[in-house]
mmCIF file of C-alpha atoms in Angstrom:
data_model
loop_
_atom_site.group_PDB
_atom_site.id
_atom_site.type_symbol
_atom_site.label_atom_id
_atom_site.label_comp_id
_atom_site.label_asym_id
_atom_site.label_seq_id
_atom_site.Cartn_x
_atom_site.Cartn_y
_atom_site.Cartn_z
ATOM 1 C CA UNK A 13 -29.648 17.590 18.144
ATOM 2 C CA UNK A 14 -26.439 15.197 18.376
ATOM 3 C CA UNK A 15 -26.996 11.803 18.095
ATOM 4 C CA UNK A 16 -24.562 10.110 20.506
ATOM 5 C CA UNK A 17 -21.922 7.373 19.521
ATOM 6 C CA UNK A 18 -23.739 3.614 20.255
ATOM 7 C CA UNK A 19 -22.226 2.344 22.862
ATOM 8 C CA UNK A 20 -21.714 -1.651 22.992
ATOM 9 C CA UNK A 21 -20.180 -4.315 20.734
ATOM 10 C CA UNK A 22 -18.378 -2.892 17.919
ATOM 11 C CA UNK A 23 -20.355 -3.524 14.568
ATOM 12 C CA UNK A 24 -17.550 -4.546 12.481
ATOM 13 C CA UNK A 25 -18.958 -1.942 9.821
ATOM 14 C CA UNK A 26 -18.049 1.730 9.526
ATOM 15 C CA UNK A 27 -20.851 4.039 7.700
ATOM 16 C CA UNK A 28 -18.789 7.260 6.582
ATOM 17 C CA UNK A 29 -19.088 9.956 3.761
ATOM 18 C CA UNK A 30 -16.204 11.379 1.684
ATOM 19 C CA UNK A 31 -16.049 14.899 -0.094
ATOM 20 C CA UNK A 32 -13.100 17.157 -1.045
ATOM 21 C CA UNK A 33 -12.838 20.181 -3.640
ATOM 22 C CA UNK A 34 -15.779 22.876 -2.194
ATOM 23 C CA UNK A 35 -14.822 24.820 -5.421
ATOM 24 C CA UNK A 36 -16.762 28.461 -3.950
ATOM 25 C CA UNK A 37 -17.884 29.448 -7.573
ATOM 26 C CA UNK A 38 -18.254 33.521 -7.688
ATOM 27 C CA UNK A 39 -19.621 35.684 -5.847
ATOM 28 C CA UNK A 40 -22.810 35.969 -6.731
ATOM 29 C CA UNK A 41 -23.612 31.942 -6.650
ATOM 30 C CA UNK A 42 -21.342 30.555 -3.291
ATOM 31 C CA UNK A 43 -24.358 29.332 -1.698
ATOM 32 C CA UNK A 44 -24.248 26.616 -4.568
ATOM 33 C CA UNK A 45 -21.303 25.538 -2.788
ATOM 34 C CA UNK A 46 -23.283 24.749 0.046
ATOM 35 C CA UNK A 47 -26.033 22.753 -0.874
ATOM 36 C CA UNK A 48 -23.922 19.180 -1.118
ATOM 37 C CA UNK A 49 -24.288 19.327 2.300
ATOM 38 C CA UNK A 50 -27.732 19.493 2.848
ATOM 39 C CA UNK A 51 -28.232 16.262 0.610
ATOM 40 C CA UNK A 52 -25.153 15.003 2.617
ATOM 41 C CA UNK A 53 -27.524 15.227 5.794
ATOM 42 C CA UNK A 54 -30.323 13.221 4.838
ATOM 43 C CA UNK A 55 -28.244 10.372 5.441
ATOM 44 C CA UNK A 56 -27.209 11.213 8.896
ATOM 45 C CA UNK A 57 -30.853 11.473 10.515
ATOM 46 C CA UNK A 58 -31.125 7.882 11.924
ATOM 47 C CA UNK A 59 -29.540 4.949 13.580
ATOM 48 C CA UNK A 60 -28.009 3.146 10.669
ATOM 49 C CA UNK A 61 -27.119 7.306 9.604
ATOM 50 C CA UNK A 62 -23.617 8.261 8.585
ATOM 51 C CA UNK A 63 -21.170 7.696 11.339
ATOM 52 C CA UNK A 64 -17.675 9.946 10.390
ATOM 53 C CA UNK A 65 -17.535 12.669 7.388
ATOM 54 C CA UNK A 66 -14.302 12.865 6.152
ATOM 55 C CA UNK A 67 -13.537 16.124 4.064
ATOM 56 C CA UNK A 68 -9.746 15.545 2.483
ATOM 57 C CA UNK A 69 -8.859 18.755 1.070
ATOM 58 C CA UNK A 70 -9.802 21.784 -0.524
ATOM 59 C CA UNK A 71 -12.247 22.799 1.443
ATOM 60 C CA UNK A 72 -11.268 26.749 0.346
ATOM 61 C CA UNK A 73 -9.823 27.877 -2.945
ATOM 62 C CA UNK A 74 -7.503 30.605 -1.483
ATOM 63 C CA UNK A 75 -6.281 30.531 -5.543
ATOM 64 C CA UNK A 76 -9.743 31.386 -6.620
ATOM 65 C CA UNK A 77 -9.935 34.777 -8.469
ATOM 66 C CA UNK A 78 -14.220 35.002 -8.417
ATOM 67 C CA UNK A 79 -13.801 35.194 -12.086
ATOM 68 C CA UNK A 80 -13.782 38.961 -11.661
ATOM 69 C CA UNK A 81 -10.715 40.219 -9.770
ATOM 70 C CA UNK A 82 -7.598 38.317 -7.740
ATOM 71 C CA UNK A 83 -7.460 38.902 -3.848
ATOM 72 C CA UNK A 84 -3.808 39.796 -3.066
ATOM 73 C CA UNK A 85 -4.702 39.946 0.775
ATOM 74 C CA UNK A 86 -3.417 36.957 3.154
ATOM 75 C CA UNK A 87 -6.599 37.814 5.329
ATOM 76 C CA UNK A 88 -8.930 38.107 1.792
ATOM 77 C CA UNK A 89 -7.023 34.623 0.380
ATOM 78 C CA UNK A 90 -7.771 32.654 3.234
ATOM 79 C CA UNK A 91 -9.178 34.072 6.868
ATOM 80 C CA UNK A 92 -12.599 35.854 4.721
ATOM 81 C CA UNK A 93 -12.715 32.238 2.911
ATOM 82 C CA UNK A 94 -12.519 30.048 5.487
ATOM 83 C CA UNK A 95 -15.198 32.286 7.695
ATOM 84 C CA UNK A 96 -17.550 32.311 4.804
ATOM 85 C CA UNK A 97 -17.162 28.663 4.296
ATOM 86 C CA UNK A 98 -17.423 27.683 8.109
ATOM 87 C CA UNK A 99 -19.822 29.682 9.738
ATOM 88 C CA UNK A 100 -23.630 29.499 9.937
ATOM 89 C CA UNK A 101 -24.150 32.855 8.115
ATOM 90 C CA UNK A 102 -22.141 31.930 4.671
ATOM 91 C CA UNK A 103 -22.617 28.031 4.936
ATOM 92 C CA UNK A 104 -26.067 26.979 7.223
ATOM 93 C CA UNK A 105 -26.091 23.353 5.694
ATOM 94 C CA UNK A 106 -22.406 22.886 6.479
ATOM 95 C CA UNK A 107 -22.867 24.173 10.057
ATOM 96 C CA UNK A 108 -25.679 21.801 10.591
ATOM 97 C CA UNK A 109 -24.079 18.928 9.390
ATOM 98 C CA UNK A 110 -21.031 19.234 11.259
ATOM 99 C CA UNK A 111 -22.573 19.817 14.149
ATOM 100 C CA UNK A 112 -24.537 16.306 13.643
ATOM 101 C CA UNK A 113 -21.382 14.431 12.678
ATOM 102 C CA UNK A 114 -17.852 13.889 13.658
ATOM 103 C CA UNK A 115 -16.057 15.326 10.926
ATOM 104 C CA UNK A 116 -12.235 14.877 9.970
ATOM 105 C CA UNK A 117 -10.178 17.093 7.931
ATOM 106 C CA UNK A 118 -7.146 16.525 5.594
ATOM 107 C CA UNK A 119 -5.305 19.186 3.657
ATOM 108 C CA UNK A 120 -4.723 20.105 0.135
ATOM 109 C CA UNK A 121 -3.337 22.220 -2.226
ATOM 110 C CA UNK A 122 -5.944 24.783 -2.619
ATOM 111 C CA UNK A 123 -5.661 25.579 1.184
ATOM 112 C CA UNK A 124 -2.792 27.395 0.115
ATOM 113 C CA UNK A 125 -1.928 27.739 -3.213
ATOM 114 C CA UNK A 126 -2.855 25.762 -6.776
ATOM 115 C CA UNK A 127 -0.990 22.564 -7.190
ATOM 116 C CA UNK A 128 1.315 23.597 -4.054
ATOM 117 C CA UNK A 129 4.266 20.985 -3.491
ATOM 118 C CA UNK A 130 6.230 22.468 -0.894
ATOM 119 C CA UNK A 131 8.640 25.809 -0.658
ATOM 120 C CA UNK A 132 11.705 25.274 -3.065
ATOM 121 C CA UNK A 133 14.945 25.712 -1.800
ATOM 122 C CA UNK A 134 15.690 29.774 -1.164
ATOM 123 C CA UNK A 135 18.672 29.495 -4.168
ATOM 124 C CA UNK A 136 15.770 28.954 -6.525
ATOM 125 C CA UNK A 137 14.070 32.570 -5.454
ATOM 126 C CA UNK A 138 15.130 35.531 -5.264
ATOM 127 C CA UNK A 139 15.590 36.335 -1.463
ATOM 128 C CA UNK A 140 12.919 38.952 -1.141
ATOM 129 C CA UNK A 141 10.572 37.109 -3.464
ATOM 130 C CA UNK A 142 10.971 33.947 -1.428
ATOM 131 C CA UNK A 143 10.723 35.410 1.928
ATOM 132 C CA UNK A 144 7.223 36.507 1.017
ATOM 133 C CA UNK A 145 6.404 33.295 -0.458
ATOM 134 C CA UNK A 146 7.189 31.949 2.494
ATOM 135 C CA UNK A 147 5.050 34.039 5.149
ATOM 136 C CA UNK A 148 1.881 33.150 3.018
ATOM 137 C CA UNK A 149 2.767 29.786 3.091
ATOM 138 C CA UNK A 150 3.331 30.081 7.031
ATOM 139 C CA UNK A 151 0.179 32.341 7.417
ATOM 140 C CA UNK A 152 -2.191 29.824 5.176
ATOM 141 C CA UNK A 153 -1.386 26.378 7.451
ATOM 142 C CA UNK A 154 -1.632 28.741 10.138
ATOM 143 C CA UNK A 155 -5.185 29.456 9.326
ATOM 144 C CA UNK A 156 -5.891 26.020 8.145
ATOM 145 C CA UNK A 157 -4.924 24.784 11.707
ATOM 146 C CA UNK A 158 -6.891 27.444 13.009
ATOM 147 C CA UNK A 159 -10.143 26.477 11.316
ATOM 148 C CA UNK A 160 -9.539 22.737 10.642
ATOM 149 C CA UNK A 161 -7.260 21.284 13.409
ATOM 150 C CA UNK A 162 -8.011 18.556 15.494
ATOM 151 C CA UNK A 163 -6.387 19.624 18.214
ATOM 152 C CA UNK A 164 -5.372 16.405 19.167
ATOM 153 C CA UNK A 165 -1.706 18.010 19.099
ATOM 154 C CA UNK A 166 -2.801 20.159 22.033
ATOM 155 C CA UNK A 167 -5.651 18.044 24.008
ATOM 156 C CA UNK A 168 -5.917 13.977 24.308
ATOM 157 C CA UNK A 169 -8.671 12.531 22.988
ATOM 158 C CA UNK A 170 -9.444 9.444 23.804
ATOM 159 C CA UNK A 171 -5.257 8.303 23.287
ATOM 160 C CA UNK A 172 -1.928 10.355 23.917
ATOM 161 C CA UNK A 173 -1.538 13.807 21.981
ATOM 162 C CA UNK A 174 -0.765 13.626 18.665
ATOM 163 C CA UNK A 175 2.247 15.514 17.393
ATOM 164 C CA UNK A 176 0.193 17.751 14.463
ATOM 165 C CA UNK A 177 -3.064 19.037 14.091
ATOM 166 C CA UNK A 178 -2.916 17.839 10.060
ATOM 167 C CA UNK A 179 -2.154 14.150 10.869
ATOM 168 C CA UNK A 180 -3.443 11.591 13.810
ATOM 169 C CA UNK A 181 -5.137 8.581 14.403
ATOM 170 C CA UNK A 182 -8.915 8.028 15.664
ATOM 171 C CA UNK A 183 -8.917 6.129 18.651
ATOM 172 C CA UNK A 184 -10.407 2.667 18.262
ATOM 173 C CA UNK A 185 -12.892 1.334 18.485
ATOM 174 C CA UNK A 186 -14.321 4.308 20.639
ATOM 175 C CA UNK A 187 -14.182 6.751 17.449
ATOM 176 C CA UNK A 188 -14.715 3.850 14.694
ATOM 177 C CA UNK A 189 -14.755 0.338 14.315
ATOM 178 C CA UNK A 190 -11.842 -0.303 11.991
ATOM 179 C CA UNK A 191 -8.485 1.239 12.249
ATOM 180 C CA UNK A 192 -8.482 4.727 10.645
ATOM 181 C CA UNK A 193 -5.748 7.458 10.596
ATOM 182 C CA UNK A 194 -6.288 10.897 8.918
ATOM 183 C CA UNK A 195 -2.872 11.476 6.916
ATOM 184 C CA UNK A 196 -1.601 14.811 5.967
ATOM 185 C CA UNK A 197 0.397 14.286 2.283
ATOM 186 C CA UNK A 198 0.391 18.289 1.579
ATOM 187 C CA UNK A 199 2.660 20.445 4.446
ATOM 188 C CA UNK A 200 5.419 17.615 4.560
ATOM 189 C CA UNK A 201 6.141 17.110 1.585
ATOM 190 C CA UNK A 202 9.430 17.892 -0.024
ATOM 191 C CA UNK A 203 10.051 20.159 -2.672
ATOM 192 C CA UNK A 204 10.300 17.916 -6.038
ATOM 193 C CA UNK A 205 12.472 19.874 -9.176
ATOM 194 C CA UNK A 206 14.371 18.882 -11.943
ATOM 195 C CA UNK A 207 17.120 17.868 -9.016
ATOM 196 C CA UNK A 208 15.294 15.631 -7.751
ATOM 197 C CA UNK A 209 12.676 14.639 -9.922
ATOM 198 C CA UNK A 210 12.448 11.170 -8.345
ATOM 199 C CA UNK A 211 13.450 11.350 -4.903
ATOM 200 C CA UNK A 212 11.013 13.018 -2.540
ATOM 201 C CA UNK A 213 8.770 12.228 0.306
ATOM 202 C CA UNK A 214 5.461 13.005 0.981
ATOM 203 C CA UNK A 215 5.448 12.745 4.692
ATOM 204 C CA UNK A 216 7.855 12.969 7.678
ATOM 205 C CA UNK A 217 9.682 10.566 9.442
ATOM 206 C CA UNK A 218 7.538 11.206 12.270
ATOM 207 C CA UNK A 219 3.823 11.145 10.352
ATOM 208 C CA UNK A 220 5.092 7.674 9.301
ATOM 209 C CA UNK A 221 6.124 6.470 12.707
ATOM 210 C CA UNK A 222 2.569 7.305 13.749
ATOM 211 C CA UNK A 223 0.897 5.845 10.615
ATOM 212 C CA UNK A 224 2.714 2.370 11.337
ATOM 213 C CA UNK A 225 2.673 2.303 14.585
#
């Protein structure tokens, strides 16, 4: 059952939840993974219930090894991850929740690689090496934008597109009753290095522009 947005006076208070870091844990225990979501729930059940969920990052490990073996496959690393973390079958508290809740994601590192802080320049790599850095890197925010996306980048809601799936702002005070914009400080970042140890931004000119504006 979806509970609808109230409609009427704004009520100057926003009731939202938080989580990041859905560390899987092996094979044989993932549904433990799960479960923070069912407690999650209980608080979404009535009128004064949750309003937003907000999960900001790492909602796969695509890093993870199982503690038994390390998946080399893009599809293994991240597509298998993200189906068994999203669907009804691998995660049936997460499905129920979100399908009770608005829900907002930000990325992290862990959606594609541990501690991940941008590509470094190609002089750093060897070519070859690089180059395959480089798809994975392409094929993990592909999948990311696949499974976590707004799509505000592709349909309006509520306010003009958005120029990313990974950054945008909620439209208010239909979506939420104080100002809110989901940032993405992960895919824009630049590369940081004993170059440039101090010097580096963690989003574009553009994410900005729409943060401020």
């Amino acid at each position: 059952r979806l509970r609808a947005f109230p409609v009427g006076p704004p009520q100057q208070r926003m009731r939202f939840v938080v989580g990041s870091c859905r560390y899987p844990g092996s094979i044989v225990d993932n549904a433990l993974s799960d479960q923070v979501y069912a407690a999650i729930f209980e608080h979404t059940s009535s009128a004064e219930g949750v309003q937003l969920l907000f999960l900001i990052g790492d909602q796969i490990y695509a890093d993870a090894t199982d503690q038994l073996f390390d998946l080399k496959s893009p599809k293994s690393r991240y597509t298998d991850r993200y189906r068994l973390a999203f669907s009804r079958e691998g995660s049936p508290n997460f499905a129920r929740l979100v399908a009770q809740v608005p829900t907002h994601f930000a990325l992290d590192d862990h959606e594609i690689d541990d501690n991940w802080s941008a590509l470094p320049p190609p002089s750093t790599r060897r070519q070859q090496e690089y180059a395959d850095r480089k798809r994975e890197y392409e094929y993990a925010v592909d999948t990311a934008a696949r499974f976590m996306s707004s799509v505000r980048n592709q349909v309006p809601i509520l306010r003009p597109l958005s120029g990313s799936p990974f950054y945008y702002a909620l439209a208010h005070p239909e979506e939420c009753d104080f100002p809110t914009f989901v940032a993405n400080t992960r895919t824009e970042r630049d590369f940081r290095g004993s170059n440039n140890p101090t010097v580096f931004n963690l989003i574009s000119d553009d994410q900005y522009d729409a943060l401020t504006g």
